[in-house]
Amino acid sequence: MGTFSLIFVHLLELIAAIFGTFYIFKYREDKSTRYFTYFLWLTVFVETVGLIPNIIQSVESFGHLKETFWNQNFWLYNTYLILSFLFYLNYVKMNLKSSKLKKVLMIFFLIYGLSTIVNLVFSKVLFEAYSAYSFVVGSILLFFSIGLYYYEILQSNAILNFSRSIPFYFSVGTLVFHLCVTPLFIYSRYYSNRTSPEFVEVYALILTIANIFMYTCYIIGFLICSKKNKSYS
């Protein structure tokens, strides 16, 4: 992403986290929304730390850090990637009613967590590239878990107020983002600025638009859903 796009997306992440914070402090809500807001703040933190390599490259006085692990952020985002998909699975699980479906997601949660850690430990990907295994497998499990959530909603009266719940906006934003980005992420391993600058440009554009859509969904969700709840006061 370009500098302007990067700053704009970071700003949306921060706004979503702030809106989430106001929401959970001012209105009654279950634990899942609190964890969702904590996750948004974690995202803001990770994205801020992730800017360090760019700062090292552009500021001369930080030149001595070019030979350290701070000069790249693969280790940071590979760790965040695992944590984010584990959060997604757990968040959906918390919003399911069926104990059977919850058990299924818990099994996926454990398998994904263990397998991704093993993959990072026994491969060289942690400090050298973004883990395709973590992203692709995590996306597949995310699609499946949100599908279970939609299936359960369709089987109940909750569908009548579906568009006035935080999980609805979470599911739409997160699902669309990964549906758009995952196929391109898979192919990005075979292209670079040197071999196909057009693909890299399209990938960056779609990634930016997908991020904007996702965080806008989160922000709108907090705004709309805050109107239906009663204040603590």
Short mmCIF file of C-alpha atoms in Angstrom, two decimals:
data_model
loop_
_atom_site.label_atom_id
_atom_site.label_comp_id
_atom_site.label_asym_id
_atom_site.label_seq_id
_atom_site.Cartn_x
_atom_site.Cartn_y
_atom_site.Cartn_z
CA MET A 1 0.00 0.00 0.00
CA GLY A 2 1.09 3.57 -0.62
CA THR A 3 1.92 5.90 2.25
CA PHE A 4 -1.41 7.75 2.10
CA SER A 5 -3.41 4.51 1.91
CA LEU A 6 -1.41 3.05 4.80
CA ILE A 7 -2.06 6.10 6.98
CA PHE A 8 -5.76 6.14 6.08
CA VAL A 9 -6.23 2.46 6.92
CA HIS A 10 -4.36 2.92 10.22
CA LEU A 11 -6.65 5.86 10.99
CA LEU A 12 -9.73 3.70 10.36
CA GLU A 13 -8.30 0.99 12.64
CA LEU A 14 -7.82 3.55 15.39
CA ILE A 15 -11.32 5.01 14.92
CA ALA A 16 -12.87 1.52 15.07
CA ALA A 17 -10.99 0.77 18.30
CA ILE A 18 -12.05 4.09 19.83
CA PHE A 19 -15.70 3.60 18.85
CA GLY A 20 -15.57 0.09 20.27
CA THR A 21 -14.16 1.42 23.53
CA PHE A 22 -16.93 4.02 23.88
CA TYR A 23 -19.48 1.35 23.06
CA ILE A 24 -18.44 -1.18 25.70
CA PHE A 25 -18.05 1.47 28.40
CA LYS A 26 -21.31 3.29 27.75
CA TYR A 27 -23.69 0.49 26.84
CA ARG A 28 -24.57 -2.97 28.06
CA GLU A 29 -23.04 -5.73 25.94
CA ASP A 30 -21.74 -9.27 26.26
CA LYS A 31 -18.12 -10.34 26.67
CA SER A 32 -17.60 -11.05 22.99
CA THR A 33 -17.80 -7.35 22.07
CA ARG A 34 -15.31 -6.47 24.79
CA TYR A 35 -12.86 -9.03 23.41
CA PHE A 36 -13.53 -7.69 19.91
CA THR A 37 -12.60 -4.19 21.05
CA TYR A 38 -9.45 -5.46 22.79
CA PHE A 39 -8.52 -7.20 19.54
CA LEU A 40 -8.95 -3.94 17.62
CA TRP A 41 -6.54 -2.22 20.01
CA LEU A 42 -4.09 -5.09 19.56
CA THR A 43 -4.34 -4.53 15.81
CA VAL A 44 -3.60 -0.82 16.22
CA PHE A 45 -0.55 -1.69 18.33
CA VAL A 46 0.75 -4.30 15.88
CA GLU A 47 0.28 -2.04 12.87
CA THR A 48 2.11 0.77 14.68
CA VAL A 49 5.06 -1.47 15.59
CA GLY A 50 4.98 -2.80 12.03
CA LEU A 51 5.98 0.66 10.77
CA ILE A 52 9.41 0.41 12.45
CA PRO A 53 11.18 -1.15 9.39
CA ASN A 54 9.94 1.77 7.24
CA ILE A 55 11.29 4.24 9.80
CA ILE A 56 14.65 2.44 9.95
CA GLN A 57 14.96 2.60 6.16
CA SER A 58 14.06 6.28 5.93
CA VAL A 59 15.82 7.74 9.01
CA GLU A 60 19.62 7.76 8.82
CA SER A 61 20.19 7.84 12.56
CA PHE A 62 18.52 4.42 12.85
CA GLY A 63 20.88 2.85 10.33
CA HIS A 64 22.53 0.69 13.00
CA LEU A 65 19.24 -1.23 13.36
CA LYS A 66 19.33 -2.47 9.76
CA GLU A 67 21.23 -5.56 10.85
CA THR A 68 18.71 -6.47 13.56
CA PHE A 69 15.34 -8.23 13.49
CA TRP A 70 13.67 -4.79 13.70
CA ASN A 71 14.56 -4.24 10.06
CA GLN A 72 11.78 -6.61 8.97
CA ASN A 73 8.36 -7.37 10.42
CA PHE A 74 7.61 -10.89 9.21
CA TRP A 75 8.00 -12.23 12.77
CA LEU A 76 5.49 -9.67 14.03
CA TYR A 77 2.80 -10.26 11.43
CA ASN A 78 3.21 -14.04 11.43
CA THR A 79 2.54 -14.03 15.16
CA TYR A 80 -0.35 -11.59 14.78
CA LEU A 81 -1.79 -13.67 11.95
CA ILE A 82 -2.14 -16.71 14.21
CA LEU A 83 -3.59 -14.66 17.06
CA SER A 84 -6.10 -12.97 14.75
CA PHE A 85 -7.53 -16.21 13.34
CA LEU A 86 -7.65 -17.73 16.82
CA PHE A 87 -9.60 -14.67 17.90
CA TYR A 88 -11.97 -14.97 14.92
CA LEU A 89 -12.75 -18.60 15.72
CA ASN A 90 -13.26 -17.88 19.40
CA TYR A 91 -15.39 -14.79 18.69
CA VAL A 92 -17.74 -16.73 16.43
CA LYS A 93 -17.87 -19.54 18.99
CA MET A 94 -18.91 -17.09 21.70
CA ASN A 95 -21.84 -15.95 19.55
CA LEU A 96 -23.14 -19.43 18.79
CA LYS A 97 -25.98 -20.98 20.80
CA SER A 98 -25.48 -24.62 19.85
CA SER A 99 -23.11 -26.49 22.16
CA LYS A 100 -22.32 -28.95 19.36
CA LEU A 101 -21.24 -26.19 16.99
CA LYS A 102 -19.19 -24.60 19.77
CA LYS A 103 -17.35 -27.89 20.28
CA VAL A 104 -16.61 -28.10 16.56
CA LEU A 105 -15.08 -24.63 16.56
CA MET A 106 -13.10 -25.40 19.71
CA ILE A 107 -11.58 -28.42 17.95
CA PHE A 108 -10.68 -26.23 14.96
CA PHE A 109 -9.27 -23.64 17.37
CA LEU A 110 -6.93 -26.16 18.98
CA ILE A 111 -5.87 -27.82 15.73
CA TYR A 112 -5.18 -24.49 14.03
CA GLY A 113 -3.24 -23.11 16.99
CA LEU A 114 -1.03 -26.16 17.37
CA SER A 115 -0.44 -26.71 13.64
CA THR A 116 0.51 -23.09 12.93
CA ILE A 117 2.96 -23.01 15.82
CA VAL A 118 4.55 -26.25 14.59
CA ASN A 119 4.72 -24.81 11.09
CA LEU A 120 6.55 -21.70 12.29
CA VAL A 121 8.93 -23.69 14.49
CA PHE A 122 9.96 -26.21 11.83
CA SER A 123 10.04 -23.90 8.84
CA LYS A 124 12.08 -20.80 8.06
CA VAL A 125 9.03 -18.69 7.34
CA LEU A 126 8.88 -16.81 10.68
CA PHE A 127 11.60 -14.27 9.82
CA GLU A 128 11.63 -14.63 6.03
CA ALA A 129 8.07 -14.38 4.65
CA TYR A 130 4.40 -14.22 5.54
CA SER A 131 3.13 -17.68 6.43
CA ALA A 132 0.90 -18.94 3.64
CA TYR A 133 -0.17 -21.88 5.78
CA SER A 134 -1.38 -19.67 8.64
CA PHE A 135 -3.27 -17.32 6.31
CA VAL A 136 -4.88 -19.82 3.93
CA VAL A 137 -5.87 -22.43 6.52
CA GLY A 138 -7.05 -19.68 8.86
CA SER A 139 -9.18 -18.16 6.11
CA ILE A 140 -10.79 -21.50 5.29
CA LEU A 141 -11.67 -22.07 8.95
CA LEU A 142 -12.98 -18.51 9.16
CA PHE A 143 -15.28 -19.05 6.16
CA PHE A 144 -16.54 -22.27 7.71
CA SER A 145 -17.12 -20.76 11.16
CA ILE A 146 -19.02 -17.74 9.81
CA GLY A 147 -21.03 -20.15 7.66
CA LEU A 148 -22.02 -22.01 10.83
CA TYR A 149 -22.99 -18.73 12.45
CA TYR A 150 -25.20 -17.74 9.49
CA TYR A 151 -26.75 -21.21 9.44
CA GLU A 152 -27.69 -20.96 13.11
CA ILE A 153 -29.10 -17.46 12.63
CA LEU A 154 -31.29 -18.67 9.75
CA GLN A 155 -32.69 -21.39 12.00
CA SER A 156 -33.82 -18.93 14.68
CA ASN A 157 -35.81 -15.74 15.22
CA ALA A 158 -32.55 -13.85 15.69
CA ILE A 159 -32.54 -13.19 11.95
CA LEU A 160 -35.24 -10.54 12.54
CA ASN A 161 -32.70 -8.33 14.36
CA PHE A 162 -29.62 -9.68 12.62
CA SER A 163 -28.56 -6.32 11.16
CA ARG A 164 -28.62 -4.70 14.60
CA SER A 165 -25.96 -6.84 16.21
CA ILE A 166 -22.19 -6.39 16.41
CA PRO A 167 -21.48 -9.97 15.18
CA PHE A 168 -23.36 -9.16 11.96
CA TYR A 169 -21.04 -6.27 11.09
CA PHE A 170 -18.01 -8.25 12.22
CA SER A 171 -18.98 -11.19 10.01
CA VAL A 172 -19.70 -9.08 6.92
CA GLY A 173 -16.53 -6.99 7.18
CA THR A 174 -14.22 -9.86 8.04
CA LEU A 175 -15.73 -12.28 5.52
CA VAL A 176 -15.59 -9.86 2.58
CA PHE A 177 -12.01 -8.87 3.45
CA HIS A 178 -10.73 -12.45 3.43
CA LEU A 179 -12.77 -13.45 0.39
CA CYS A 180 -11.11 -10.64 -1.56
CA VAL A 181 -7.58 -10.94 -0.19
CA THR A 182 -7.00 -14.69 0.24
CA PRO A 183 -6.92 -15.65 -3.49
CA LEU A 184 -4.55 -12.78 -4.24
CA PHE A 185 -2.37 -13.68 -1.25
CA ILE A 186 -1.96 -17.22 -2.61
CA TYR A 187 -0.83 -15.96 -6.01
CA SER A 188 1.36 -13.17 -4.55
CA ARG A 189 4.02 -15.77 -3.73
CA TYR A 190 4.70 -16.15 -7.46
CA TYR A 191 4.81 -12.47 -8.40
CA SER A 192 6.93 -9.49 -7.42
CA ASN A 193 7.56 -5.92 -8.54
CA ARG A 194 10.28 -7.26 -10.80
CA THR A 195 8.26 -10.01 -12.50
CA SER A 196 4.76 -8.49 -12.47
CA PRO A 197 4.42 -4.91 -11.18
CA GLU A 198 0.83 -4.81 -12.47
CA PHE A 199 -0.20 -7.68 -10.18
CA VAL A 200 1.48 -6.05 -7.18
CA GLU A 201 -0.31 -2.79 -7.92
CA VAL A 202 -3.71 -4.49 -8.21
CA TYR A 203 -3.05 -6.52 -5.05
CA ALA A 204 -2.17 -3.37 -3.09
CA LEU A 205 -5.30 -1.60 -4.37
CA ILE A 206 -7.64 -4.46 -3.48
CA LEU A 207 -5.95 -4.87 -0.09
CA THR A 208 -6.53 -1.18 0.63
CA ILE A 209 -10.18 -1.26 -0.46
CA ALA A 210 -10.82 -4.47 1.50
CA ASN A 211 -9.31 -2.94 4.65
CA ILE A 212 -11.37 0.23 4.25
CA PHE A 213 -14.55 -1.82 3.79
CA MET A 214 -13.84 -4.04 6.81
CA TYR A 215 -13.06 -1.27 9.29
CA THR A 216 -15.92 0.87 7.97
CA CYS A 217 -18.25 -2.06 8.69
CA TYR A 218 -16.92 -2.24 12.24
CA ILE A 219 -17.38 1.50 12.79
CA ILE A 220 -20.92 1.49 11.37
CA GLY A 221 -21.72 -1.53 13.51
CA PHE A 222 -20.73 0.23 16.72
CA LEU A 223 -22.71 3.33 15.72
CA ILE A 224 -25.91 1.53 14.75
CA CYS A 225 -25.90 -1.02 17.56
CA SER A 226 -25.23 1.61 20.22
CA LYS A 227 -28.67 3.09 19.54
CA LYS A 228 -30.54 -0.06 20.54
CA ASN A 229 -28.94 -0.55 23.94
CA LYS A 230 -29.69 1.13 27.23
CA SER A 231 -26.96 3.03 28.97
CA TYR A 232 -25.63 1.95 32.33
CA SER A 233 -26.52 5.38 33.55
#
